[in-house]
Structure formats: C-alpha cells, structure tokens
Coordinates of C-alpha atoms in Angstrom, one line a residue:
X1 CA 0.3 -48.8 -30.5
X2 CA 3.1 -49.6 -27.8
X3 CA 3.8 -45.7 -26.9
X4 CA -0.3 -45.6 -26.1
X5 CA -0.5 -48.8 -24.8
X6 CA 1.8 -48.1 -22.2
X7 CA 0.4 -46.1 -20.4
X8 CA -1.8 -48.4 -18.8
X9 CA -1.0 -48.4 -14.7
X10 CA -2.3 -51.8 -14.7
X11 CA -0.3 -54.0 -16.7
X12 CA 2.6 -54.4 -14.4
X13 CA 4.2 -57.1 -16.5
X14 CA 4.1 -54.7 -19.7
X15 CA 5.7 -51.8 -17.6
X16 CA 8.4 -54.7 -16.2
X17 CA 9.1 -55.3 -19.9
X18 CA 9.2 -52.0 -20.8
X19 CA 11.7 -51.3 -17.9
X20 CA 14.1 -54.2 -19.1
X21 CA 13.8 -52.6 -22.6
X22 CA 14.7 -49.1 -21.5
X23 CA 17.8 -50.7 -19.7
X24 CA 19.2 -51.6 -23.0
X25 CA 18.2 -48.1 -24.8
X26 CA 15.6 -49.7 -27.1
X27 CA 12.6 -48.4 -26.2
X28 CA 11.8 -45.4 -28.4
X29 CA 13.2 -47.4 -31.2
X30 CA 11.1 -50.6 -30.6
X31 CA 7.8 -48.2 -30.5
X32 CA 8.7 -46.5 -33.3
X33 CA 9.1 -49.4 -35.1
X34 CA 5.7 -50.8 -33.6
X35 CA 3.9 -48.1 -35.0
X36 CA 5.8 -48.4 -38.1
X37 CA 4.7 -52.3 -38.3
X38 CA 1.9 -52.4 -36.7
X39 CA -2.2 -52.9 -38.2
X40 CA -4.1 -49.8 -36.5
X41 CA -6.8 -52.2 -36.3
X42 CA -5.6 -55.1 -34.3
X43 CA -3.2 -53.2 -32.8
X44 CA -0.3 -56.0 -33.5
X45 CA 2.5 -56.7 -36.2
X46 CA 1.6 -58.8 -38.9
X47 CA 3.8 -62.0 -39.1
X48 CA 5.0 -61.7 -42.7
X49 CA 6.0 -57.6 -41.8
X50 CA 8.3 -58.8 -38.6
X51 CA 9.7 -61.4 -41.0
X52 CA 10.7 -58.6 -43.3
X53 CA 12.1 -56.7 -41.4
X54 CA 14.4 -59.2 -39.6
X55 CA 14.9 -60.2 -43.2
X56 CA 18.9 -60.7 -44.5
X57 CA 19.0 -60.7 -48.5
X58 CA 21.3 -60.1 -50.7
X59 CA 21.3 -59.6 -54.6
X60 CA 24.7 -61.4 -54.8
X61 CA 26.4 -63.3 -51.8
X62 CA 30.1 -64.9 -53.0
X63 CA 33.4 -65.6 -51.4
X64 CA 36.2 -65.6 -53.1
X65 CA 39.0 -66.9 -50.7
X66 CA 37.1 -69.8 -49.6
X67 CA 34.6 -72.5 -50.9
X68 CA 30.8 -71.1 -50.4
X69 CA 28.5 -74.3 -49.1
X70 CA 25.4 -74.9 -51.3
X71 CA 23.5 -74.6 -48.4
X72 CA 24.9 -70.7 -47.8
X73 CA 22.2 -68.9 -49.5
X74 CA 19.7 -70.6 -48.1
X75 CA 20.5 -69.7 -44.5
X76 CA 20.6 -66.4 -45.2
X77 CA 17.2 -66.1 -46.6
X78 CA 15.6 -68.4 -43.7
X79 CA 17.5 -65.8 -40.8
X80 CA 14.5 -63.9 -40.3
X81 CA 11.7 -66.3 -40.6
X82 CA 13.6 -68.3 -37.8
X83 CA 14.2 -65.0 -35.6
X84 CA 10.6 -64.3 -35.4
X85 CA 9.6 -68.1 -34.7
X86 CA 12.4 -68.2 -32.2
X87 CA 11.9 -65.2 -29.9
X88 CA 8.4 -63.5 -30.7
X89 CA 5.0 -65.1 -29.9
X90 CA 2.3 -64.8 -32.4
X91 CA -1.0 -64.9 -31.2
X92 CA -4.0 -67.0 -32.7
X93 CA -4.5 -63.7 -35.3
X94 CA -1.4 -64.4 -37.0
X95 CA -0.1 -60.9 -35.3
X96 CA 3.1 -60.0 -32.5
X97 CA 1.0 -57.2 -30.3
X98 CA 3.2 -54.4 -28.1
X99 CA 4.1 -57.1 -24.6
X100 CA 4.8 -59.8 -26.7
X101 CA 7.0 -57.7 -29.1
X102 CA 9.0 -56.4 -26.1
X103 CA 9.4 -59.9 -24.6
X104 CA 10.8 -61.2 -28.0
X105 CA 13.0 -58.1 -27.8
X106 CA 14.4 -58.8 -24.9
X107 CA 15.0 -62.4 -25.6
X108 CA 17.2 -61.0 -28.2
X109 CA 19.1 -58.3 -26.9
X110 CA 18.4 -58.0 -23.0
X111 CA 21.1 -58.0 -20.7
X112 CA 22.5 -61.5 -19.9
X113 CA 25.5 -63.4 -19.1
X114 CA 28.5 -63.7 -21.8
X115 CA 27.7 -67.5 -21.8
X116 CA 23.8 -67.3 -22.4
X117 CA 24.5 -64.5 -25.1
X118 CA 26.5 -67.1 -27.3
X119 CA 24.2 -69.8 -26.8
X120 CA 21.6 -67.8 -28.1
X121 CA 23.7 -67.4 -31.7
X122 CA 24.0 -71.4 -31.2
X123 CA 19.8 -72.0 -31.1
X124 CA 19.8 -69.4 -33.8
X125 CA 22.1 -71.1 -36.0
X126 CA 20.1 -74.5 -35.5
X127 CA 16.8 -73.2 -36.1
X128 CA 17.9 -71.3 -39.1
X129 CA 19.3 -74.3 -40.8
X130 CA 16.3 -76.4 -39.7
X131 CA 14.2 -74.0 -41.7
X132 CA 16.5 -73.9 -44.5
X133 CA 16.6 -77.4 -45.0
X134 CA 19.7 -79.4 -43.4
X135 CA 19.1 -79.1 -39.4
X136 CA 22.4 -79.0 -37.3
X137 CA 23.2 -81.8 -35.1
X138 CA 23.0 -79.6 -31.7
X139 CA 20.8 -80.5 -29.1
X140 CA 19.8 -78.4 -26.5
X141 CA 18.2 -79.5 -23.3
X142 CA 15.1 -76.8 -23.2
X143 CA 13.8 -73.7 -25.1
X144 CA 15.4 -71.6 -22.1
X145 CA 17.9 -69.1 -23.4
X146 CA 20.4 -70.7 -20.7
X147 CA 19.5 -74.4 -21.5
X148 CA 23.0 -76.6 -21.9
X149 CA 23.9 -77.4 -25.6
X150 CA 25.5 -80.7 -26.6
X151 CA 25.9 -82.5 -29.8
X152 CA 28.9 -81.9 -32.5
X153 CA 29.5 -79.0 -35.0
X154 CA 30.9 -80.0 -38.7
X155 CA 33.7 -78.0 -39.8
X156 CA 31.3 -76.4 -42.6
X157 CA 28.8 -75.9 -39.1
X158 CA 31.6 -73.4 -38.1
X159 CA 32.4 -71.7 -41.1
X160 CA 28.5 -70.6 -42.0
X161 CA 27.8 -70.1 -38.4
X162 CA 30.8 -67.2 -38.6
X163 CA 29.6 -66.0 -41.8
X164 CA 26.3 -65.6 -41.0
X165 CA 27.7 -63.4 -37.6
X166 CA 29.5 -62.0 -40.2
X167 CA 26.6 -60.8 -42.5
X168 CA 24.6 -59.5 -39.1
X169 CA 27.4 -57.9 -38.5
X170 CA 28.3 -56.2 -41.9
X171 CA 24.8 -54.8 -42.2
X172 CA 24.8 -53.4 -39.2
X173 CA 27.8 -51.2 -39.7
X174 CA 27.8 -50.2 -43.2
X175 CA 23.8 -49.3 -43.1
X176 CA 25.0 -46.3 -40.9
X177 CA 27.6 -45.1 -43.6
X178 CA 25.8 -46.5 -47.1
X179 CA 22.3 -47.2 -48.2
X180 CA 24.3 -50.0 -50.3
X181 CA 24.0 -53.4 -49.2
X182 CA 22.9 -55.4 -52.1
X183 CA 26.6 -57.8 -52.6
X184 CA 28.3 -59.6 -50.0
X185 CA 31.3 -60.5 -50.6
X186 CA 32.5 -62.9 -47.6
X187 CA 35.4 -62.6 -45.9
X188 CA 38.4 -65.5 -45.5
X189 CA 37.9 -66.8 -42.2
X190 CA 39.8 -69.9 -42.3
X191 CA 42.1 -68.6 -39.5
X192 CA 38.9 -68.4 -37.2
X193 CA 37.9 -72.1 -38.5
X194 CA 40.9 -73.4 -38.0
X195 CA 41.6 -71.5 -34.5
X196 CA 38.4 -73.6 -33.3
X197 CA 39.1 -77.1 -35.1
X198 CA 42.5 -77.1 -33.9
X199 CA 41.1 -76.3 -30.2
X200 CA 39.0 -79.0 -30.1
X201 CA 40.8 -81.8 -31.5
X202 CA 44.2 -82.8 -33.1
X203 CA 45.1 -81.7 -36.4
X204 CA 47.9 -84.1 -38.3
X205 CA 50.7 -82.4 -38.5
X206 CA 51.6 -83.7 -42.0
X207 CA 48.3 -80.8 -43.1
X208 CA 49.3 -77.9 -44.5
X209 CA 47.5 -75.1 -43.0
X210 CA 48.8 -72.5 -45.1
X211 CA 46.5 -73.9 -48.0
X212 CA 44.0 -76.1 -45.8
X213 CA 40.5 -77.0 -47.4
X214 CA 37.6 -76.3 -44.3
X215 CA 35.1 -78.5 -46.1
X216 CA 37.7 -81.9 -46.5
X217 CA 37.9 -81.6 -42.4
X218 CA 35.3 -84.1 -41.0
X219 CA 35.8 -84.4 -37.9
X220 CA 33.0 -84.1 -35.0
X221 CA 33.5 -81.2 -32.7
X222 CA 31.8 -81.0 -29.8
X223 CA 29.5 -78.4 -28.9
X224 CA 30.8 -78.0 -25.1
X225 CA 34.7 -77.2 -26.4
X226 CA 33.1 -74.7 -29.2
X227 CA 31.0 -73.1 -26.8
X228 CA 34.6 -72.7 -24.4
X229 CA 36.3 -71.4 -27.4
X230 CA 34.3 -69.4 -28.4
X231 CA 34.3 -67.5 -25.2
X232 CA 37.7 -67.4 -24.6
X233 CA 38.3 -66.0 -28.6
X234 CA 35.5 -64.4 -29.8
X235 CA 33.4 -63.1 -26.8
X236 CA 31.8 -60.5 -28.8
X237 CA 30.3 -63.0 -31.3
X238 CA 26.5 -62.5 -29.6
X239 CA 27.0 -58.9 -30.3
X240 CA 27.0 -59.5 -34.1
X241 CA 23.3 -60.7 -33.3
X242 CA 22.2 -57.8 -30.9
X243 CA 23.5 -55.2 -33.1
X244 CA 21.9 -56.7 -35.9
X245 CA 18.4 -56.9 -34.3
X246 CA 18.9 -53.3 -33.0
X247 CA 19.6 -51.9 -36.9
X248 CA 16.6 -53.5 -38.3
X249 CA 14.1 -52.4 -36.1
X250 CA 15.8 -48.6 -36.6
X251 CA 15.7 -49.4 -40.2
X252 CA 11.7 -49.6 -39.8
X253 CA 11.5 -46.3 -38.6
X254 CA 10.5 -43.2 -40.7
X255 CA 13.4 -41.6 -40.2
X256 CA 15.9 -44.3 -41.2
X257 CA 16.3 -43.1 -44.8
X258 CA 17.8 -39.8 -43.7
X259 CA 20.1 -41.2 -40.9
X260 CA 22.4 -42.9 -43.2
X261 CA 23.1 -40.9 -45.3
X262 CA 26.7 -41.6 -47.2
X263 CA 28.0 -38.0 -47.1
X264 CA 31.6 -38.4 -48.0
X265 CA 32.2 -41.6 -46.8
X266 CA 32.9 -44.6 -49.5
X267 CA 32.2 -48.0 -48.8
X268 CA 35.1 -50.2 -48.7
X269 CA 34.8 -54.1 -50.6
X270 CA 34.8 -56.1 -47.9
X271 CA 35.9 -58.8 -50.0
X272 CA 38.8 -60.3 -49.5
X273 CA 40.4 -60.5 -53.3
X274 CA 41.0 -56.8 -53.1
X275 CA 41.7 -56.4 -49.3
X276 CA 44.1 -59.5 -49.7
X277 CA 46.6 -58.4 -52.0
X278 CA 46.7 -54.8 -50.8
X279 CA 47.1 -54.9 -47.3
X280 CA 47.6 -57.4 -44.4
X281 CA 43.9 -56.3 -42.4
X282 CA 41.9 -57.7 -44.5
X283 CA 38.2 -57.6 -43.6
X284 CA 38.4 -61.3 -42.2
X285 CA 41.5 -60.8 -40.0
X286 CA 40.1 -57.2 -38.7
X287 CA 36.7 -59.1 -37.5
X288 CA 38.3 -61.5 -35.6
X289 CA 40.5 -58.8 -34.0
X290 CA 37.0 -56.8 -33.2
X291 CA 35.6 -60.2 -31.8
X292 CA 38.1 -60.8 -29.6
X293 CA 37.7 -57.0 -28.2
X294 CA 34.9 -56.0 -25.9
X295 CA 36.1 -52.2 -26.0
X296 CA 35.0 -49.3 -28.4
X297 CA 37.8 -50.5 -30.4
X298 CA 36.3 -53.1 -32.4
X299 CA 34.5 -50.2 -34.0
X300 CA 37.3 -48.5 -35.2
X301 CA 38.7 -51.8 -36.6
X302 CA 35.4 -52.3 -38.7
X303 CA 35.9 -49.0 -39.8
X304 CA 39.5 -49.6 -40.7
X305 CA 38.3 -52.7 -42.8
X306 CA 35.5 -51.3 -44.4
X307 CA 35.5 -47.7 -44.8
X308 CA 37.6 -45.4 -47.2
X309 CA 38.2 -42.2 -48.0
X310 CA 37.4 -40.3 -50.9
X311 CA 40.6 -41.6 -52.9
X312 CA 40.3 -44.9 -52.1
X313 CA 42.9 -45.0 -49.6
X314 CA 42.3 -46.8 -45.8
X315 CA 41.9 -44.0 -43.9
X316 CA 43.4 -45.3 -40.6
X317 CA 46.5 -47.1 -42.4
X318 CA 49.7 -45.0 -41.0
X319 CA 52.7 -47.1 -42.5
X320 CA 52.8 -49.5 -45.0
X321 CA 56.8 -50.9 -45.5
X322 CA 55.9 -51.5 -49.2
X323 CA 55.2 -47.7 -49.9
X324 CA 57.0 -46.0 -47.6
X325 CA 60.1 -48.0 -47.2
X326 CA 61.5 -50.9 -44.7
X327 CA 63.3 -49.6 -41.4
X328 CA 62.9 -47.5 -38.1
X329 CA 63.3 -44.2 -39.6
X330 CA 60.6 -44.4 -41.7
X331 CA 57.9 -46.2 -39.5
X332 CA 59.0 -43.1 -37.0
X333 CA 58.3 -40.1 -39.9
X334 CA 54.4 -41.7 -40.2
X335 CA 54.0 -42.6 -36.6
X336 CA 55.2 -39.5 -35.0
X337 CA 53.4 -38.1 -33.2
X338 CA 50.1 -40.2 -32.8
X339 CA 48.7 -40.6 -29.5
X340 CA 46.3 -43.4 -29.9
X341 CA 46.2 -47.4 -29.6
X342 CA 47.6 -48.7 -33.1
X343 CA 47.3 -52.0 -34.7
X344 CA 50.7 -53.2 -35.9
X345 CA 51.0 -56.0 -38.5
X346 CA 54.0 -58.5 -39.6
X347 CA 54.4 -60.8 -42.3
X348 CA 57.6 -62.9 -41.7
X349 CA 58.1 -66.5 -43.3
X350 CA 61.0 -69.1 -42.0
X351 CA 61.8 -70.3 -44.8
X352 CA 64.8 -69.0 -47.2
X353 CA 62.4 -69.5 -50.4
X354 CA 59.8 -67.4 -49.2
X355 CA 61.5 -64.2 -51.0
X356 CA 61.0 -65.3 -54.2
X357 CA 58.4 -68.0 -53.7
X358 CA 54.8 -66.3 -53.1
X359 CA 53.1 -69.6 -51.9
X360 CA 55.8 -69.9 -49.1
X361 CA 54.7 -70.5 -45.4
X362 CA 54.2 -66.8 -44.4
X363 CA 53.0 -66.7 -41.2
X364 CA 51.4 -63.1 -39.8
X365 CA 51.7 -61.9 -36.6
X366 CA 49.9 -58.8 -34.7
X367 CA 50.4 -56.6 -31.7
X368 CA 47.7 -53.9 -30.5
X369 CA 48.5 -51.3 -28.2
X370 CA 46.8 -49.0 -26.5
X371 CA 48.9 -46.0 -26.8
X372 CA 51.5 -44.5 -29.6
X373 CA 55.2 -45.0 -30.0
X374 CA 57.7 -43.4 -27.8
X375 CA 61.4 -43.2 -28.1
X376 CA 62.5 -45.4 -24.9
X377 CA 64.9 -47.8 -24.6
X378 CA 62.8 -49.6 -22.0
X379 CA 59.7 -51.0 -21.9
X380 CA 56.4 -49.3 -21.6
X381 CA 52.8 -49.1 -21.3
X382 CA 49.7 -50.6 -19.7
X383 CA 48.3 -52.7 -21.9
X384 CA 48.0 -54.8 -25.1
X385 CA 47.3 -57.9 -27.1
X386 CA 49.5 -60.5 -29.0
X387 CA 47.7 -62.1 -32.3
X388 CA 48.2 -64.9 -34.2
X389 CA 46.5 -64.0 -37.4
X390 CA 47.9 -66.3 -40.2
X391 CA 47.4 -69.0 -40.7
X392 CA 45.6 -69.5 -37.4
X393 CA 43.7 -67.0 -35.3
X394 CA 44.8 -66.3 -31.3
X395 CA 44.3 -64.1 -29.2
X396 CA 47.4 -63.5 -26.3
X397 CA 45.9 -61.1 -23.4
X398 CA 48.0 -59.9 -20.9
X399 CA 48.0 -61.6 -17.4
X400 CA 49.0 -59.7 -14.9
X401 CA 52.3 -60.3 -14.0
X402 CA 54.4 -58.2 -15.3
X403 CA 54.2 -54.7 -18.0
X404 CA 56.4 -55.3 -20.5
X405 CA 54.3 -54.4 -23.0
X406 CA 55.9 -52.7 -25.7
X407 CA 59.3 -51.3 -26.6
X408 CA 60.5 -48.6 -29.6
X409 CA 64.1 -47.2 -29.6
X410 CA 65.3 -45.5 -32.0
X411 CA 69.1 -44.2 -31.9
X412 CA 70.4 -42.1 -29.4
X413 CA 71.3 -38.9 -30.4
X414 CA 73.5 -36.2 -29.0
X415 CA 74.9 -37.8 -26.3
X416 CA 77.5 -41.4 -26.4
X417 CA 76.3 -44.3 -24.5
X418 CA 79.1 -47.4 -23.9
X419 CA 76.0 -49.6 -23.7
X420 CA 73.4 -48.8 -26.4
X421 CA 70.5 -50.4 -26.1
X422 CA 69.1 -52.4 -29.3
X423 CA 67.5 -50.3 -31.6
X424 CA 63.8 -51.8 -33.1
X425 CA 60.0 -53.1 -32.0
X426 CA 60.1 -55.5 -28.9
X427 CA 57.1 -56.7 -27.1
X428 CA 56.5 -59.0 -23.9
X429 CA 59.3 -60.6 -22.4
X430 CA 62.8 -58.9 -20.7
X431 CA 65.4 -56.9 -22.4
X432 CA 67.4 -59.0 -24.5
X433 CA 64.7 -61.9 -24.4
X434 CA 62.0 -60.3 -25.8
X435 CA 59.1 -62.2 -27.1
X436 CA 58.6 -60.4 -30.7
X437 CA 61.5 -58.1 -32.0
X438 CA 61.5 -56.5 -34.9
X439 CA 65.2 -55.4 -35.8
X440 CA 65.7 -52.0 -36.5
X441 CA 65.8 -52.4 -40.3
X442 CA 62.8 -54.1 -40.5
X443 CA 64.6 -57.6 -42.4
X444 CA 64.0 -59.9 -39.4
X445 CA 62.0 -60.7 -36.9
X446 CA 62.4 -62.9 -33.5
X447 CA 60.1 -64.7 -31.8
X448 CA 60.8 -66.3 -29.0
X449 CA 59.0 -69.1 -26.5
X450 CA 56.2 -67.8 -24.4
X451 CA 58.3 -68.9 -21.1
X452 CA 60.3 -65.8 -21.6
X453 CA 57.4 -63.6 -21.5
X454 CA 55.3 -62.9 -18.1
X455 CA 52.8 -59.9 -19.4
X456 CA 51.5 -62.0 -22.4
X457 CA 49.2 -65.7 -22.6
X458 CA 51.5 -68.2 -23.3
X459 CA 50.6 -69.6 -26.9
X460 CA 52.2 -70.4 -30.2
X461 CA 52.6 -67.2 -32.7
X462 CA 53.0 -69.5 -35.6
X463 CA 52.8 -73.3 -36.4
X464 CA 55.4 -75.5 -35.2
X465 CA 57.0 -72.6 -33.0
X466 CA 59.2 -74.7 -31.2
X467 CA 60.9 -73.3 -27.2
X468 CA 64.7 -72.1 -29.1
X469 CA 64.4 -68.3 -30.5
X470 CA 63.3 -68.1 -34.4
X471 CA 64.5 -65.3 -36.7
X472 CA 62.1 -65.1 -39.9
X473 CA 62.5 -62.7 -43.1
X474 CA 60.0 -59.9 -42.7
X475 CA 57.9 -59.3 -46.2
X476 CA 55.7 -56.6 -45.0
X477 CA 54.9 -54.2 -42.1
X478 CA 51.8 -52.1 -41.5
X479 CA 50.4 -49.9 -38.4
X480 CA 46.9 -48.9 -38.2
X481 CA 45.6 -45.9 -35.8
X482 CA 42.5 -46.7 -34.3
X483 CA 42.0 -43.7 -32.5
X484 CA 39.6 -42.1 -34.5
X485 CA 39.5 -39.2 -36.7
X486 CA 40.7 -36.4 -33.6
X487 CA 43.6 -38.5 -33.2
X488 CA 44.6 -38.5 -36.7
X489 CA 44.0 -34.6 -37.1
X490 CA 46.3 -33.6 -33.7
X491 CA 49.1 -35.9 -35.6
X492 CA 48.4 -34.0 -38.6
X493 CA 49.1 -30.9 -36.9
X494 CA 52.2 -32.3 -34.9
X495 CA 54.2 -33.2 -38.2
X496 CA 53.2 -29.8 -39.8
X497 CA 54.9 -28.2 -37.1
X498 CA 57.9 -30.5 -36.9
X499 CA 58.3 -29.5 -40.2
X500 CA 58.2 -26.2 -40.2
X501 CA 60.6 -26.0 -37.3
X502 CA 63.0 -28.7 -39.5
X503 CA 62.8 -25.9 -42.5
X504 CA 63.5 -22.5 -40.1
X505 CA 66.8 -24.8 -38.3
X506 CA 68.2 -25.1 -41.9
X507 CA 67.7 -21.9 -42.7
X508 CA 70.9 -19.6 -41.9
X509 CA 71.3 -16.0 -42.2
X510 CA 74.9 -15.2 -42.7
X511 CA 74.1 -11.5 -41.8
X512 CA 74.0 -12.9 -37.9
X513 CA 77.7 -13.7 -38.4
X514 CA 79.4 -10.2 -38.7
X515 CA 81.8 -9.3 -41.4
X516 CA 82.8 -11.9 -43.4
X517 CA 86.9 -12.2 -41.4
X518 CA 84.3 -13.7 -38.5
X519 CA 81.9 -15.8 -40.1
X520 CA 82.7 -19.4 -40.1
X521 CA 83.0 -19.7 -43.6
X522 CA 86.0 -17.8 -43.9
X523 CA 86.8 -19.8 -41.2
X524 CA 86.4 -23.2 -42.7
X525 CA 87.8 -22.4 -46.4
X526 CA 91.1 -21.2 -43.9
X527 CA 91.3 -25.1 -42.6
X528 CA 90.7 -26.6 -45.7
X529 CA 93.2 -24.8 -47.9
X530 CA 96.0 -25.1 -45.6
X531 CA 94.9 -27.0 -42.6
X532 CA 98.7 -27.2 -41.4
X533 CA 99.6 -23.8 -41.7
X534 CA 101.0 -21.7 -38.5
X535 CA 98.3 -18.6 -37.5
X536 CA 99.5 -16.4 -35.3
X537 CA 97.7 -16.2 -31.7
X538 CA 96.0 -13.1 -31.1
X539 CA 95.7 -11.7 -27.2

C-alpha cells in the first residue's frame, strides 16, 4: 500500500516523488486511491483497474450545433487506455506499484511551465487517436514532456482536441454537484475553431463565418502557430486535463459517493440547443471565457453555464434586456448594488435586416470586469477583458498603459450641469472616443478602432471591423455576477433596503403639516383655482 510503503527511510527517490506530489495536494488522494486499486497481494494496481478509472464514457455523446466526426466516440472511449500507457509504467506483472504510480502522477499534474502543460494535451491527443484508430499527424521529437512538436493539425484535429478538453473538463465540475454524467451534449465551439484557423492562416473573405462548416476547412495548420495560440488564448486548456486526472483518482476513493452529493443544486444541459436560444452564455462561449482566465473566475463561469437553481433559472444571470426591458434604468434596478466582477454580453448586427431577419450577421461582443457598476461620468477601475465571442473567439487583455477600463453614467440628478456627460456603457478608449459604447437606451452600439484605445489589445471585435467608428442595432443585453453566492445575497439585502426607504419617502403624513390653512395642499388648490388672484401680504 503507498501510505505503508512510504515509510521506508531508504527509498529516497520514493520520498522525492512523494514530495513533488505533496506540492500539488495529491497525496492523500493518490494513496487513498492506491489502496482503493490496488491487489493486497502484489501490492500494485492492476492495469485494466487504472484504465477504468481514467476511463471517459458516456451512454449518449451528441452535438447539436455542430457536425460530430465519426471518429468522436471513439476517442473518448480510447482516453484512458492511452493515459495509463502514456504516463504510468507497468511492470512485467501487468501491475502500476506505489513509485511508479506517483511518477505517472506527476507526469500528469506536477508543477511545470505553461508551455510543457499544453504540450502534454498535444501527446495526449495523438496517442488517444493512435489508439482509437486514425493517428494525428504530430510529430514530436522525444517522449520528454518538453520535447518540440511539429507537424499539422486538420481543422476536425482542432475541434475534437477542444471537445475532448471539454469532456475532461465537464466531468470534473459537474461530478462535484451531480452523480449524473451519463449524456454529453457538446458545446458549439466553432468560435474557438475558427479563432485558431484564422490565426494560422488566411481565411477568404468571400466565407461566411456566421454559418461556416469546420469539417469543409482543409487546410494544414501547423503545430508551432497552434501551440502559440493556444497559449496566448486558451492558457488554461492543460488544466482541463489536470483537473480531470485529479477527479478520477478522488472518484476511486470510498468516500466519493457521499462527497457529491446534489443537495439542491440542478444540473444545467450543457447543450447548446437550449443554452442557445435562451441566453447569450452558452456553455461553449462561457468555456472559452474560463480558458482564457487563469483566476478563480473561470469557476464561477462554469458554474454560470452549467448550474441552476431550483426553478430552472441561471442563478448568476442579473439582467436580461429581453425580460426586463432595454435601457439604463433598468440594467441599473438589477445591477444595483453588486459589488463583484460581472460578465456583460451584447448582441449587435450591422446590418438594417437583422431586426427582422434571424439569420442576419449578429456579431457578439463581451466585457468582464472586475468590480460592479458605479454611477461616474468618468472612467474607472483596475482591470478587465474585451471578448470577441461571435462569430470568432478573442481575447483583448489590458496592457498597461492606460485605465480606462469601464464607464456607467446614468443621469445627473439634483443639480444642472451645462456640459453633461453622455449617459450609457463605455469601455477602453477616451471620453468621446470610446472603444465600445453602449447608448443609454440600449438601441445601439459603437465600436470604434483599437488605435483609440490604450488600456485594451488591439484586435478586431467583429469581422471586417474596419478603422472609421460603427454603430450596430443592439438585439440583446445580458450581465452575469460572478462573484459568487455572498455577493449575490449582500445585493439582495441592498435593494431590500432601497426599497423600503423608496416606500417610507412616499409616504406623507399630513398630520406633520398643522391645520389644514398651513398645509401645502390648501396651498396648491389656492394657485390652481385662481393662480392670478391678489393675496394680501401678511407682516
């Protein structure tokens, strides 16, 4: 057993291992797993049991925005033969004893650089579709996890390689919530597909993206430029794989059954047929958000995407223009009062048909802050992130020159101002040359070029986004709090107040007033029946 076994003051390359393990937090998972797995007699895991336990099947696997590849399935069922063959050594027994189990542990999940991490998922995705039948043409120059890759991804090579992330990823967060994981329903990625096909070679221009077939693409892309995109737009892609590994091994513990528990908790579809024509996060467009993140707020974005409440409403979904109307005012009633990063969401299209058209070029457009709204009329903050969502992903980091990252004004009230400042949504750029503005009633929006803008990446929002200012027609407007449950409750408790203070300011008590020859109603009935007439001035 590994707890026993290490306890042996002679093994210092077991107690090295060890070390590296408890660096990451895995050790009392790993040997409670390893007792879990493990043949008291030989004192090692049998092959088929660490197959089964890296094992990734599901009952039903479909996508419904985007074409499935034949070879799909497959993968998924050859993930965990390939893990084992790819990071554990198996001894001349057919078993994986306690050193070697921590070496293939560390392989998966030890601490490395960003680079090496991703080129792991790369040798993982080659040997899984080697086993599955249809081997990748990547070649890597050793077995070292920081060997140089080279060779060409297919377009298809992309799409699987994000879905199988993708699956890794989905059992590792909704195992915690759901004992449930027999469908998968698969996410549209296409923005991510076409976010790394269009950064590695030239797309005509003649293509139309909004409605652009992944599998007709056939062009070579080459491994190097992936491998550079990947880490400039989804860095947190190896974690998909580390998190995975980590939940399967707790999963072979005792214990397991009881920790996930659903409670109250629902399970949201991830699939993007009902996400899609509900709301603009869909599961696909949250992940890639959380990929591009390497904070504790790609958590809450999963969350956001997958989880519901009891009713069947997003939990973290604060404004939605299509229920609770377009315009400032009433963004500001279901924002008030948050104090937490928010996720804000447009759907704008160029076009004049797009209003009554629904297959017109909508493009969609994000913003994520890292605070709530305030009522300024000049810009604020400390951070945030620009997104491309629709129709291809990017990701718009801010670099360091400047802090104009994000602007809310409502009206001015009590007070007159000769120079009001525009009322709406701005972010990036200089007053009156904003990057994004949203106008105040929430009709249009304008983007302008990025060379107005010094706190965001330059980039493209949409296609074709040319360097004159563009004002689109605004379809649809959500914000999403990611700041977790206590953040939601303390705005809960804010807008109770505020309205209990609205309902005591209307309230008047006319006994306050006097007599009724003082009270301003006598006073106002006066003006109004004979506004003209001559009172005498008392002294």
């Amino acid at each position: 057993m590994g707890a026993s076994s290490s306890t042996n003051p002679n093994n210092q390359e077991q107690q090295e291992l060890e070390s590296l393990a408890a660096s990451t937090g895995g050790l009392p998972i790993l040997q409670k797993a390893f007792t879990r797995l493990s043949d008291p007699h030989t004192n090692s895991i049998p092959l088929h049991s660490l197959q089964e336990c890296f094992a990734l099947a599901f009952t039903n696997t479909k996508s419904a925005k985007s074409q499935m590849p034949e070879n799909f399935p497959s993968l998924l069922s050859h993930l965990g033969p390939a893990i084992v063959d790819l990071f554990f050594t198996v001894d001349k027994g057919g078993g994986v004893h306690w050193t070697e189990f921590l070496r293939g542990y560390i392989r998966c999940c030890g601490r490395t650089s960003l680079s090496v991490s991703i080129n792991t998922i790369y040798r993982l995705y080659a040997a899984t579709a080697a086993k599955a039948g249809f081997p990748s043409k990547l070649e890597f120059e050793s077995e070292e996890d920081d060997c140089k890759i080279s060779g060409y991804f297919m377009s298809t090579d992309i799409l699987m390689l994000l879905w199988m992330c993708w699956s890794m990823s989905w059992i590792s967060e909704i195992s915690k919530y759901s004992k449930y994981q027999g469908e998968l329903d698969l996410p549209d990625v296409n923005h991510l597909v076409l976010s790394a096909i269009t950064s590695c070679t030239e797309v005509n221009k003649d293509v139309n993206l909004w409605n652009y077939n992944i599998s007709d693409f056939e062009a070579q892309l080459p491994a190097q430029k992936i491998h550079l995109w990947a880490l400039s737009t989804t860095p947190c892609l190896a974690q998909c794989f580390t998190q995975y590994v980590h939940e399967r091994l707790r999963s072979c513990t005792p214990a397991a059954s009881e920790e996930s528990d659903t409670s109250n908790v629902l399970v949201g579809d991830s699939s993007s047929t009902e996400t899609h024509n509900k709301v603009l996060l869909t599961s696909g467009r949250a992940w890639a958000i959380s990929l591009a993140l390497t904070s504790t707020l790609s958590k809450e974005l999963l969350r956001a995407s997958f989880l519901r409440d009891g009713s069947g409403d997003f939990q973290n979904l604060l404004y939605r223009s299509s229920v609770h109307g377009k315009g400032m005012n009433r963004l500001w009633s279901n924002v008030e009062g948050y104090n937490g990063p928010l996720l804000i969401l447009v759907s704008a299209s160029c076009t004049e048909t797009g209003d009554v058209d629904p297959s017109a070029e909508r493009w969609i457009v994000g913003v994520l802050t890292d605070q709530g709204l305030e009522n300024k009329d000049v810009f604020y903050g400390s951070s945030g992130y620009l997104y491309a969502l629709s129709p291809i992903f990017h990701v718009f980091s801010p670099n360091g020159r400047e802090k104009n990252f994000m602007y809310s004004h409502l009206h001015a009230t009590g007070k007159y101002d000769p120079h009001p400042k525009p009322v709406g949504l701005a972010f990036g750029g200089t007053s009156g040359n904003e990057r994004i503005f949203i106008h105040e009633d929430f009709a249009k929006i304008t983007i302008r070029h990025h060379a107005v803008d010094k706190t965001y990446r330059p980039g493209s929002l949409f296609p074709d986004q040319g360097y004159l200012p563009t004002e689109a027609s605004i379809f649809k407007v959500e914000v999403w709090g990611l700041g977790g449950g206590k953040v939601r409750e303390k705005q809960s408790q804010y807008l109770k107040r505020e309205q209990l203070f609205t309902e005591q300011r209307r309230k008047v008590d006319l006994n306050s007033f006097g007599a009724w020859e003082d009270s301003p109603e006598k006073m106002m009935m006066g003006m109004m029946s004979d506004p003209n007439k001559v009172q005498r001035e008392e002294r």
